[in-house]
Amino acid sequence: MFCYQCQETAKGTGCTIRGVCGKTSDLSNIQDLLIYVVKGIAIVNNRARALGINKKETDKFIVDALFMTITNANWDPARFYDKIRAGLKLREEIKEAVVKAGGSIENTSDFVTWYGETDEELKAKSEAPEVGVLATANEDIRSLRELLTYGLKGMAAYLEHANNLGYDDDSINAFMQKALEDITNDALTADQLVALNLEAGKYGVDVMALLDKANTSTYGNPEITKVNIGVRNNPAILVSGHDLRDLEQLLEQTKGTGVDVYTHGEMLPAHYYPAFKKYEHFVGNYGNAWWLQDKEFESFNGPILMTTNCIVPPKASYKNRMFTTGSTGIDGVKHIEANADGTKDFSEIIELAKTLPAPTEIERGEIVGGFAHATVLGIADKVIEAVKSGAIKRFFVMAGCDGRMKSREYYTEFAKKLPKDAVILTAGCAKYKYNKLDLGDINGIPRVLDAGQCNDSYSLAVIALKLKEAFGLDSVNELPISYNIAWYEQKAVIVLLALLYLGVKNIHLGPTLPGFLSPNVAKVLVENFGIGGITNVEDDIKMFMAQ
Ligand code: SF4
Ligand code: SF3
């Protein structure tokens, strides 16, 4: 195996024996093979697209396959074997359809021609040198190809959520498939790959805008909301991940059953949407970010539904009350499939909940969020006034991810030590590093403004663009906004590419720079976009405040 797609990669360079995340070598290899097969599907489907015979089923397959390989999304090898077999079958069908429609497949590479069926054949291929990340010998080309691949994985995740709510955009699917083919093209230069990554940023903005539209049109605009972090004395289900449609269905099906529903991790922002406020049994948020699962799932006592990443390989003490759905999976854990119309039957989870004790209280109180673009723009006058009067000196975009590394305590310290006239704009699970600190407010504006999930980083970009307009500036970089972003998995990669596409400069990334950036690619990002890492809290605050 060789995997360096997340921030926790071994020694900052690559996991080679077993993932720091817990991924085995076999699972890593079979995930790589799925990506390999997806590239072949994209190549033949681009011919089908040119002939106007693209099928929706193919778009969905590619999106789901990419999502399954995101860090901590799917731990079930059997699902990957089945997905690869289905993918190869799909690829052959597309080839046939292209020929039938009078076209031809000129590409005769292994991506398009290799075929396998049995587990043994698939496993053998997954270990072949041409399949893995290291198949690209030139480290700069490899770096740019992987940067793009990870961006596409993030894009796929957001597109799948939008699709689940009935929203789609064919130009995003078309770009993803074109990019997957381009990744296999040895004729592309490093400059062309850099351009392609920036183009991915454009589609990153589009996909987050699409998901924002899907979420807000379906569930309303997030509102300023106090979320309870304590518990009640009823049996309950904990729901985690990012998929709001799954949550909605669970809330509907638990109505009147005496079973409560709590959010965990990235599902917390669901509480900010008006549509979910009508559920009296939607009690609050239990616990923190994904990496504390092994403790918090234990004390929750009831069933847990994982709708997306991040899943930590479960402990035996709660594995038998975990369920997965969507692109997620864990071997030995029940997976709830969607019906053809997208509905899901969660009755088994609800029945199990009734037999289990109520959650054990781990904390009490409330956290405040709901500062997506509509809320912040609704109080724009107040915000602009506070900036003009000097009450707010600087905004810090601290969106992104949380993780288990001790070095992430930096972000808690950073939030605590920021000058009192600075405001944090956050999104994603990064917020758990400081959303329970009492950082106060400035003229009634809280000093931590949580826009929502990681995809709601889009909201932060919209806010920046509107402020730029309001202040009559030429560039977002003239605003008193600094970017100190914590990253972990591949959704953060598409968020980063989207910000670069929007022209945001001087983004600092931590706790470490991505291991997949080769020294030369890192240099391009530093020279053209001012990308930087982090050092220590005191020096960094000084540096940012002087920006
Ligand atoms: Fe290592 Fe991260 Fe890949 Fe897991 S996802 S194997 S921790 S680089
Ligand atoms: Fe978190 Fe995985 Fe990235 Fe959606 S749940 S932000 S780490």
Coordinates of C-alpha atoms and ligand atoms in Angstrom, one line a residue:
M1 CA 0.0 0.0 0.0
F2 CA 0.9 3.6 -0.4
C3 CA -1.5 6.3 0.8
Y4 CA -0.8 9.9 1.6
Q5 CA -4.3 11.4 1.0
C6 CA -4.9 12.7 4.6
Q7 CA -3.2 15.0 7.0
E8 CA -2.3 12.2 9.4
T9 CA -0.3 10.2 6.9
A10 CA 2.7 8.4 8.5
K11 CA 5.7 10.7 9.0
G12 CA 4.0 13.3 6.8
T13 CA 5.1 11.3 3.7
G14 CA 2.9 8.2 3.3
C15 CA 1.4 5.2 5.0
T16 CA 3.1 2.1 3.7
I17 CA 2.4 -0.7 6.1
R18 CA -0.9 0.2 7.7
G19 CA -2.8 3.5 7.7
V20 CA -2.5 5.7 10.8
C21 CA -6.3 5.8 10.3
G22 CA -6.4 2.0 10.7
K23 CA -6.7 1.2 7.0
T24 CA -5.1 -2.2 6.3
S25 CA -2.8 -2.6 3.3
D26 CA -5.4 -4.8 1.6
L27 CA -8.2 -2.3 2.0
S28 CA -5.9 0.5 0.8
N29 CA -5.0 -1.5 -2.3
I30 CA -8.6 -2.4 -3.2
Q31 CA -9.6 1.3 -2.8
D32 CA -6.8 2.2 -5.2
L33 CA -8.1 -0.4 -7.6
L34 CA -11.6 1.1 -7.5
I35 CA -10.1 4.5 -8.4
Y36 CA -8.2 2.8 -11.2
V37 CA -11.5 1.2 -12.5
V38 CA -13.3 4.5 -12.2
K39 CA -10.7 6.2 -14.4
G40 CA -11.4 3.6 -17.1
I41 CA -15.1 4.2 -16.8
A42 CA -14.6 7.9 -17.1
I43 CA -12.5 7.4 -20.3
V44 CA -15.1 5.4 -22.1
N45 CA -17.9 7.5 -20.8
N46 CA -16.4 10.6 -22.2
R47 CA -16.9 9.0 -25.6
A48 CA -20.5 8.2 -24.7
R49 CA -20.9 11.8 -23.6
A50 CA -19.6 13.1 -26.9
L51 CA -22.2 10.9 -28.6
G52 CA -25.0 12.2 -26.3
I53 CA -25.6 8.8 -24.7
N54 CA -24.3 9.3 -21.2
K55 CA -26.5 7.6 -18.6
K56 CA -27.3 9.1 -15.2
E57 CA -26.4 5.7 -13.7
T58 CA -22.8 6.2 -14.7
D59 CA -22.5 9.7 -13.1
K60 CA -23.9 8.2 -9.9
F61 CA -21.6 5.3 -10.0
I62 CA -18.5 7.5 -10.3
V63 CA -19.6 9.9 -7.6
D64 CA -20.4 7.1 -5.2
A65 CA -17.1 5.2 -5.9
L66 CA -15.0 8.4 -5.3
F67 CA -16.9 9.1 -2.1
M68 CA -16.3 5.6 -0.8
T69 CA -12.6 6.1 -0.9
I70 CA -12.5 9.3 1.2
T71 CA -10.6 8.8 4.4
N72 CA -12.7 7.1 7.1
A73 CA -15.7 6.6 4.9
N74 CA -15.8 2.9 4.1
W75 CA -14.1 0.1 6.0
D76 CA -15.9 -2.8 4.3
P77 CA -13.6 -4.7 1.7
A78 CA -16.6 -6.6 0.4
R79 CA -18.3 -3.4 -0.7
F80 CA -15.2 -2.5 -2.7
Y81 CA -14.9 -5.9 -4.4
D82 CA -18.6 -5.7 -5.4
K83 CA -18.3 -2.1 -6.5
I84 CA -15.3 -2.9 -8.8
R85 CA -17.1 -5.8 -10.4
A86 CA -20.2 -3.6 -11.0
G87 CA -17.8 -0.9 -12.4
L88 CA -16.1 -3.2 -14.8
K89 CA -19.5 -4.5 -16.0
L90 CA -20.7 -0.9 -16.4
R91 CA -17.5 0.0 -18.4
E92 CA -18.1 -2.9 -20.8
E93 CA -21.7 -1.8 -21.3
I94 CA -20.7 1.7 -22.1
K95 CA -18.1 0.5 -24.6
E96 CA -20.8 -1.5 -26.4
A97 CA -23.2 1.4 -26.4
V98 CA -20.5 3.7 -27.9
V99 CA -19.8 1.2 -30.7
K100 CA -23.5 0.7 -31.3
A101 CA -24.0 4.4 -31.6
G102 CA -21.4 4.5 -34.3
G103 CA -18.5 5.7 -32.1
S104 CA -15.2 4.0 -31.2
I105 CA -12.9 3.7 -28.2
E106 CA -9.4 4.7 -29.4
N107 CA -8.0 4.4 -25.9
T108 CA -6.6 0.9 -25.5
S109 CA -4.8 1.5 -22.2
D110 CA -5.1 -1.0 -19.3
F111 CA -7.6 1.4 -17.6
V112 CA -10.0 0.5 -20.4
T113 CA -9.1 -3.1 -21.1
W114 CA -8.2 -4.8 -17.9
Y115 CA -11.0 -7.1 -16.6
G116 CA -11.3 -9.3 -13.6
E117 CA -14.1 -11.1 -11.8
T118 CA -13.1 -13.3 -8.9
D119 CA -11.9 -11.9 -5.5
E120 CA -8.5 -13.5 -6.3
E121 CA -8.2 -11.7 -9.6
L122 CA -9.2 -8.4 -8.1
K123 CA -6.8 -8.7 -5.2
A124 CA -3.9 -9.6 -7.4
K125 CA -4.6 -6.6 -9.6
S126 CA -4.9 -4.3 -6.6
E127 CA -1.4 -5.2 -5.7
A128 CA 0.0 -4.6 -9.2
P129 CA 2.4 -1.6 -9.4
E130 CA 0.4 0.1 -12.1
V131 CA -2.6 0.5 -9.9
G132 CA -1.3 2.5 -6.9
V133 CA -0.3 6.1 -6.4
L134 CA 3.4 5.4 -6.9
A135 CA 2.6 4.2 -10.5
T136 CA 3.4 7.8 -11.5
A137 CA 7.1 8.0 -11.2
N138 CA 7.7 11.7 -11.5
E139 CA 6.9 13.1 -8.0
D140 CA 5.6 16.5 -9.2
I141 CA 3.2 14.9 -11.8
R142 CA 2.2 12.4 -9.1
S143 CA 1.6 15.3 -6.6
L144 CA -0.6 17.2 -9.1
R145 CA -2.5 14.1 -10.1
E146 CA -3.2 13.2 -6.5
L147 CA -4.1 16.8 -5.6
L148 CA -6.7 16.7 -8.3
T149 CA -7.9 13.2 -7.4
Y150 CA -8.5 14.2 -3.8
G151 CA -10.3 17.4 -4.9
L152 CA -12.5 15.2 -7.1
K153 CA -13.3 12.9 -4.1
G154 CA -14.4 16.0 -2.1
M155 CA -16.4 17.2 -5.0
A156 CA -18.1 13.8 -5.3
A157 CA -19.1 13.9 -1.7
Y158 CA -20.8 17.2 -1.9
L159 CA -22.4 16.3 -5.2
E160 CA -23.8 13.1 -3.7
H161 CA -25.5 15.1 -0.9
A162 CA -27.0 17.5 -3.5
N163 CA -28.1 14.5 -5.6
N164 CA -29.8 13.0 -2.6
L165 CA -32.0 16.1 -2.4
G166 CA -32.8 16.0 -6.1
Y167 CA -30.2 18.6 -7.2
D168 CA -27.7 17.9 -10.0
D169 CA -25.5 19.8 -12.4
D170 CA -24.3 17.9 -15.4
S171 CA -21.4 20.3 -16.0
I172 CA -19.9 19.1 -12.7
N173 CA -20.2 15.4 -13.6
A174 CA -18.7 16.2 -17.1
F175 CA -15.8 18.0 -15.5
M176 CA -15.1 15.1 -13.0
Q177 CA -15.1 12.6 -15.8
K178 CA -12.9 14.7 -18.1
A179 CA -10.5 15.3 -15.2
L180 CA -10.4 11.6 -14.3
E181 CA -9.3 10.9 -17.9
D182 CA -6.8 13.7 -17.9
I183 CA -5.2 12.2 -14.8
T184 CA -4.3 9.1 -16.9
N185 CA -2.9 11.2 -19.8
D186 CA 0.9 11.1 -19.8
A187 CA 1.1 13.8 -22.3
L188 CA -0.2 16.5 -19.8
T189 CA 2.5 18.8 -18.5
A190 CA 2.8 20.0 -14.9
D191 CA 1.5 23.4 -16.0
Q192 CA -1.5 21.9 -17.6
L193 CA -2.2 19.9 -14.4
V194 CA -1.9 23.0 -12.3
A195 CA -4.5 24.7 -14.5
L196 CA -6.7 21.6 -14.2
N197 CA -6.5 21.8 -10.4
L198 CA -7.6 25.4 -10.5
E199 CA -10.4 24.5 -12.8
A200 CA -11.4 21.9 -10.3
G201 CA -11.6 24.8 -7.8
K202 CA -14.2 26.4 -10.0
Y203 CA -16.3 23.3 -10.0
G204 CA -15.6 23.1 -6.2
V205 CA -17.3 26.5 -5.9
D206 CA -20.2 25.3 -8.1
V207 CA -20.7 22.1 -6.2
M208 CA -20.8 23.8 -2.9
A209 CA -23.2 26.4 -4.3
L210 CA -25.4 23.6 -5.6
L211 CA -25.4 21.9 -2.2
D212 CA -26.1 25.2 -0.5
K213 CA -29.1 25.6 -2.8
A214 CA -30.2 22.1 -2.2
N215 CA -30.0 22.4 1.6
T216 CA -31.5 25.8 1.9
S217 CA -34.3 25.3 -0.6
T218 CA -35.2 22.0 1.1
Y219 CA -34.7 22.9 4.8
G220 CA -34.7 26.7 4.8
N221 CA -31.8 29.1 5.6
P222 CA -29.9 28.3 8.8
E223 CA -30.8 30.6 11.7
I224 CA -29.0 31.6 14.8
T225 CA -29.7 28.6 17.1
K226 CA -28.8 27.5 20.6
V227 CA -28.0 23.8 20.5
N228 CA -28.4 21.7 23.7
I229 CA -25.4 19.6 24.5
G230 CA -26.9 17.8 27.4
V231 CA -29.2 14.7 27.4
R232 CA -32.8 13.6 28.2
N233 CA -33.9 10.4 29.8
N234 CA -35.3 8.7 26.7
P235 CA -33.8 6.0 24.5
A236 CA -32.1 7.6 21.6
I237 CA -30.3 7.4 18.2
L238 CA -27.1 9.2 17.4
V239 CA -26.7 10.3 13.8
S240 CA -23.4 11.5 12.4
G241 CA -21.9 12.4 9.0
H242 CA -23.1 15.0 6.6
D243 CA -26.3 13.8 4.9
L244 CA -29.3 15.9 5.8
R245 CA -31.8 13.7 3.8
D246 CA -30.9 10.7 5.9
L247 CA -31.4 12.8 9.0
E248 CA -34.8 14.0 7.8
Q249 CA -36.0 10.5 7.1
L250 CA -34.8 9.4 10.5
L251 CA -36.6 12.2 12.3
E252 CA -39.8 11.5 10.4
Q253 CA -39.6 7.8 11.2
T254 CA -38.8 8.3 14.9
K255 CA -41.7 10.8 15.4
G256 CA -44.0 9.6 18.2
T257 CA -42.0 6.5 18.9
G258 CA -40.5 7.7 22.2
V259 CA -37.0 7.6 20.7
D260 CA -35.0 10.8 20.7
V261 CA -32.4 11.8 18.1
Y262 CA -29.1 13.5 18.7
T263 CA -26.4 14.6 16.3
H264 CA -22.7 13.9 16.5
G265 CA -19.7 15.5 14.7
E266 CA -20.5 17.1 11.4
M267 CA -24.3 16.6 11.8
L268 CA -24.4 19.3 14.5
P269 CA -25.3 22.1 12.0
A270 CA -28.5 20.3 11.1
H271 CA -30.0 22.0 14.2
Y272 CA -29.6 25.4 12.5
Y273 CA -32.1 24.6 9.8
P274 CA -35.7 25.7 10.4
A275 CA -37.2 22.5 8.9
F276 CA -35.6 20.4 11.7
K277 CA -36.8 22.6 14.5
K278 CA -40.3 21.2 14.4
Y279 CA -39.2 17.8 15.7
E280 CA -39.6 17.9 19.4
H281 CA -37.5 14.7 19.8
F282 CA -34.5 16.2 18.0
V283 CA -32.8 16.9 21.3
G284 CA -29.3 18.3 20.7
N285 CA -25.7 17.4 19.9
Y286 CA -23.9 14.7 21.8
G287 CA -20.1 14.9 22.0
N288 CA -17.5 16.4 19.7
A289 CA -15.7 15.7 16.5
W290 CA -15.3 12.4 14.8
W291 CA -12.1 11.2 16.4
L292 CA -13.7 11.1 19.9
Q293 CA -16.1 8.4 18.7
D294 CA -14.6 5.6 20.6
K295 CA -15.4 7.2 23.9
E296 CA -18.6 9.1 23.0
F297 CA -20.3 6.3 21.1
E298 CA -19.7 4.0 24.1
S299 CA -21.4 6.4 26.6
F300 CA -24.2 7.2 24.2
N301 CA -25.6 3.7 24.9
G302 CA -28.1 3.8 21.9
P303 CA -27.7 3.0 18.2
I304 CA -25.5 5.1 16.0
L305 CA -26.2 5.8 12.3
M306 CA -23.2 6.9 10.2
T307 CA -24.3 8.7 7.0
T308 CA -20.8 9.6 5.8
N309 CA -17.2 9.8 7.1
C310 CA -15.5 10.1 9.5
I311 CA -15.8 6.6 10.9
V312 CA -13.2 5.4 13.4
P313 CA -12.9 1.6 13.2
P314 CA -15.4 0.7 16.0
K315 CA -14.8 -0.9 19.3
A316 CA -16.6 -4.2 20.0
S317 CA -18.4 -2.4 22.9
Y318 CA -20.6 -0.5 20.5
K319 CA -20.0 -2.1 17.0
N320 CA -23.2 -4.1 17.3
R321 CA -25.3 -1.0 17.7
M322 CA -23.8 0.8 14.7
F323 CA -25.4 1.2 11.3
T324 CA -24.0 2.6 8.1
T325 CA -25.8 4.0 5.0
G326 CA -24.9 5.8 1.8
S327 CA -21.3 5.5 0.7
T328 CA -20.1 4.4 4.2
G329 CA -19.5 0.9 5.4
I330 CA -17.9 -1.3 8.1
D331 CA -17.5 -5.0 7.8
G332 CA -19.7 -6.7 10.3
V333 CA -22.0 -3.7 10.6
K334 CA -25.5 -3.5 9.2
H335 CA -25.8 -1.3 6.1
I336 CA -29.1 0.3 5.3
E337 CA -29.6 0.5 1.5
A338 CA -31.8 3.1 -0.1
N339 CA -34.9 2.0 -2.0
A340 CA -35.1 3.0 -5.7
D341 CA -36.8 6.3 -4.8
G342 CA -34.1 7.2 -2.3
T343 CA -36.2 6.4 0.8
K344 CA -34.7 4.4 3.6
D345 CA -36.2 2.2 6.2
F346 CA -34.7 2.9 9.6
S347 CA -37.1 0.8 11.6
E348 CA -34.5 -1.8 12.7
I349 CA -32.5 1.0 14.3
I350 CA -35.6 2.5 16.0
E351 CA -36.6 -0.9 17.4
L352 CA -33.1 -1.5 18.7
A353 CA -33.1 2.0 20.3
K354 CA -36.2 1.1 22.3
T355 CA -34.4 -1.8 24.0
L356 CA -31.3 0.3 25.0
P357 CA -30.7 2.7 27.9
A358 CA -30.8 6.5 27.5
P359 CA -27.5 8.3 26.8
T360 CA -25.1 9.0 29.7
E361 CA -24.6 12.7 30.2
I362 CA -21.1 13.9 29.4
E363 CA -21.7 17.6 29.4
R364 CA -24.4 20.3 29.8
G365 CA -25.1 23.6 28.3
E366 CA -25.5 25.1 24.8
I367 CA -23.5 26.0 21.8
V368 CA -24.6 28.7 19.3
G369 CA -24.4 28.5 15.5
G370 CA -26.3 29.1 12.3
F371 CA -24.1 31.9 10.9
A372 CA -24.4 30.8 7.3
H373 CA -24.4 33.5 4.6
A374 CA -28.1 34.5 4.9
T375 CA -27.7 35.1 8.7
V376 CA -24.5 37.0 8.5
L377 CA -25.7 39.1 5.5
G378 CA -28.9 39.7 7.5
I379 CA -26.8 41.5 10.1
A380 CA -24.4 42.9 7.6
D381 CA -25.0 46.5 8.7
K382 CA -24.0 45.6 12.2
V383 CA -20.9 43.8 11.0
I384 CA -19.8 46.6 8.7
E385 CA -20.4 49.2 11.4
A386 CA -18.3 47.1 13.8
V387 CA -15.5 47.0 11.3
K388 CA -15.7 50.7 10.5
S389 CA -15.7 51.7 14.1
G390 CA -12.7 49.4 14.8
A391 CA -14.6 47.2 17.2
I392 CA -13.8 44.3 14.9
K393 CA -10.2 44.5 13.7
R394 CA -9.9 41.2 11.9
F395 CA -11.8 38.1 10.9
F396 CA -10.2 34.7 11.0
V397 CA -11.5 32.0 8.7
M398 CA -10.7 28.8 10.7
A399 CA -12.8 26.3 8.7
G400 CA -11.9 22.7 8.1
C401 CA -11.4 19.6 10.0
D402 CA -10.5 18.3 13.5
G403 CA -8.3 15.4 14.1
R404 CA -6.7 13.3 16.9
M405 CA -3.1 14.7 16.6
K406 CA -2.0 16.6 19.7
S407 CA -0.6 19.3 17.5
R408 CA -4.2 20.4 16.8
E409 CA -4.3 21.9 20.3
Y410 CA -2.7 24.8 18.5
Y411 CA -6.2 25.8 17.3
T412 CA -7.7 25.9 20.8
E413 CA -4.8 28.0 22.0
F414 CA -5.0 30.2 18.9
A415 CA -8.7 30.9 19.5
K416 CA -8.1 31.6 23.2
K417 CA -5.2 34.0 22.5
L418 CA -6.6 35.9 19.6
P419 CA -7.1 39.6 20.5
K420 CA -10.6 40.3 21.8
D421 CA -11.4 42.4 18.7
A422 CA -11.0 39.4 16.4
V423 CA -13.9 37.2 15.2
I424 CA -13.6 33.6 14.1
L425 CA -15.6 32.4 11.0
T426 CA -15.8 28.6 11.1
A427 CA -17.3 25.6 9.3
G428 CA -16.6 21.9 9.4
C429 CA -15.6 19.8 12.4
A430 CA -12.6 22.1 13.0
K431 CA -15.0 24.2 15.2
Y432 CA -14.9 21.6 18.0
K433 CA -11.5 22.9 19.0
Y434 CA -13.0 26.1 20.3
N435 CA -16.8 26.2 20.0
K436 CA -17.2 25.4 23.7
L437 CA -14.9 28.1 24.9
D438 CA -16.6 31.2 26.2
L439 CA -15.1 33.7 23.8
G440 CA -17.8 36.3 24.3
D441 CA -19.1 38.8 21.7
I442 CA -18.4 42.1 20.1
N443 CA -21.5 44.5 20.2
G444 CA -23.7 41.4 20.2
I445 CA -21.8 39.6 17.5
P446 CA -20.4 36.3 18.9
R447 CA -16.7 35.9 18.4
V448 CA -17.1 32.4 17.0
L449 CA -19.5 32.4 14.0
D450 CA -20.3 28.8 12.9
A451 CA -21.6 28.6 9.3
G452 CA -22.2 24.9 9.4
Q453 CA -20.6 21.8 7.8
C454 CA -17.3 21.8 5.9
N455 CA -19.3 22.4 2.6
D456 CA -20.7 25.5 4.2
S457 CA -17.2 27.0 3.8
Y458 CA -19.0 28.2 0.7
S459 CA -21.0 30.5 3.0
L460 CA -17.8 32.0 4.3
A461 CA -16.7 32.7 0.7
V462 CA -20.0 34.4 0.0
I463 CA -19.7 36.5 3.1
A464 CA -16.2 37.6 2.1
L465 CA -17.4 38.5 -1.5
K466 CA -20.3 40.5 -0.1
L467 CA -18.1 42.4 2.4
K468 CA -15.7 43.2 -0.5
E469 CA -18.6 44.7 -2.3
A470 CA -19.9 46.6 0.7
F471 CA -16.5 48.1 1.4
G472 CA -16.0 48.9 -2.3
L473 CA -12.8 46.9 -2.6
D474 CA -11.2 45.4 -5.7
S475 CA -10.1 42.1 -4.1
V476 CA -11.1 39.9 -1.3
N477 CA -7.5 40.0 -0.2
E478 CA -7.9 43.7 0.8
L479 CA -10.4 42.7 3.5
P480 CA -9.3 42.3 7.1
I481 CA -9.7 38.5 6.8
S482 CA -7.0 36.0 7.5
Y483 CA -7.2 32.3 6.7
N484 CA -5.9 29.8 9.2
I485 CA -7.4 26.5 8.0
A486 CA -7.1 23.1 9.6
W487 CA -7.4 20.2 7.2
Y488 CA -7.7 16.4 7.5
E489 CA -9.4 14.6 4.7
Q490 CA -10.2 15.2 1.0
K491 CA -13.3 17.4 1.4
A492 CA -10.8 20.0 2.8
V493 CA -8.9 19.7 -0.5
I494 CA -11.8 20.8 -2.6
V495 CA -12.5 23.6 -0.2
L496 CA -8.9 24.7 -0.6
L497 CA -9.0 24.5 -4.4
A498 CA -12.3 26.5 -4.4
L499 CA -10.8 29.3 -2.3
L500 CA -7.7 29.4 -4.6
Y501 CA -10.0 29.7 -7.6
L502 CA -11.8 32.6 -5.9
G503 CA -8.5 34.4 -5.7
V504 CA -8.0 34.1 -1.9
K505 CA -4.3 34.5 -1.1
N506 CA -2.1 33.7 1.9
I507 CA -4.1 30.8 3.2
H508 CA -2.3 29.0 6.1
L509 CA -2.8 25.3 6.4
G510 CA -2.2 23.1 9.4
P511 CA -1.3 21.4 11.5
T512 CA 1.0 20.2 8.7
L513 CA 1.1 20.8 5.0
P514 CA -0.2 17.9 2.8
G515 CA 2.3 15.1 2.4
F516 CA 1.1 14.8 -1.2
L517 CA 2.5 18.2 -2.1
S518 CA 6.0 17.6 -3.6
P519 CA 8.5 20.4 -2.9
N520 CA 8.1 21.8 -6.3
V521 CA 4.3 21.8 -6.2
A522 CA 4.4 23.3 -2.7
K523 CA 6.7 26.0 -4.2
V524 CA 4.2 26.9 -6.9
L525 CA 1.4 27.2 -4.3
V526 CA 3.7 29.4 -2.1
E527 CA 4.8 31.6 -4.9
N528 CA 1.5 32.1 -6.6
F529 CA -1.0 31.9 -3.7
G530 CA 1.1 32.7 -0.7
I531 CA 0.1 29.3 0.9
G532 CA 1.8 28.8 4.2
G533 CA 2.0 26.4 7.2
I534 CA 1.7 27.3 10.8
T535 CA 4.4 27.8 13.4
N536 CA 3.4 28.7 17.0
V537 CA 0.4 30.5 18.3
E538 CA 2.1 33.7 19.4
D539 CA 4.2 34.3 16.3
D540 CA 1.3 33.3 14.0
I541 CA -1.1 35.7 15.7
K542 CA 1.4 38.5 15.3
M543 CA 2.0 37.6 11.7
F544 CA -1.8 37.5 10.9
M545 CA -2.6 40.7 12.8
A546 CA 0.0 42.5 10.7
Q547 CA -1.5 41.3 7.4
Ligands
SF4_1 FE1 -2.7 7.0 6.0 FE2 -4.5 8.9 5.9 FE3 -4.3 7.2 3.9 FE4 -5.3 6.5 6.3 S1 -6.2 7.9 4.8 S2 -3.8 5.3 5.1 S3 -4.0 7.7 7.6 S4 -2.8 8.7 4.5
SF3_2 FE1 -14.7 16.5 9.7 FE2 -14.1 14.1 8.7 FE3 -13.2 17.0 7.7 FE4 -16.7 17.7 7.1 S1 -16.0 14.7 9.5 S2 -14.9 18.1 8.1 S3 -12.7 15.6 9.2

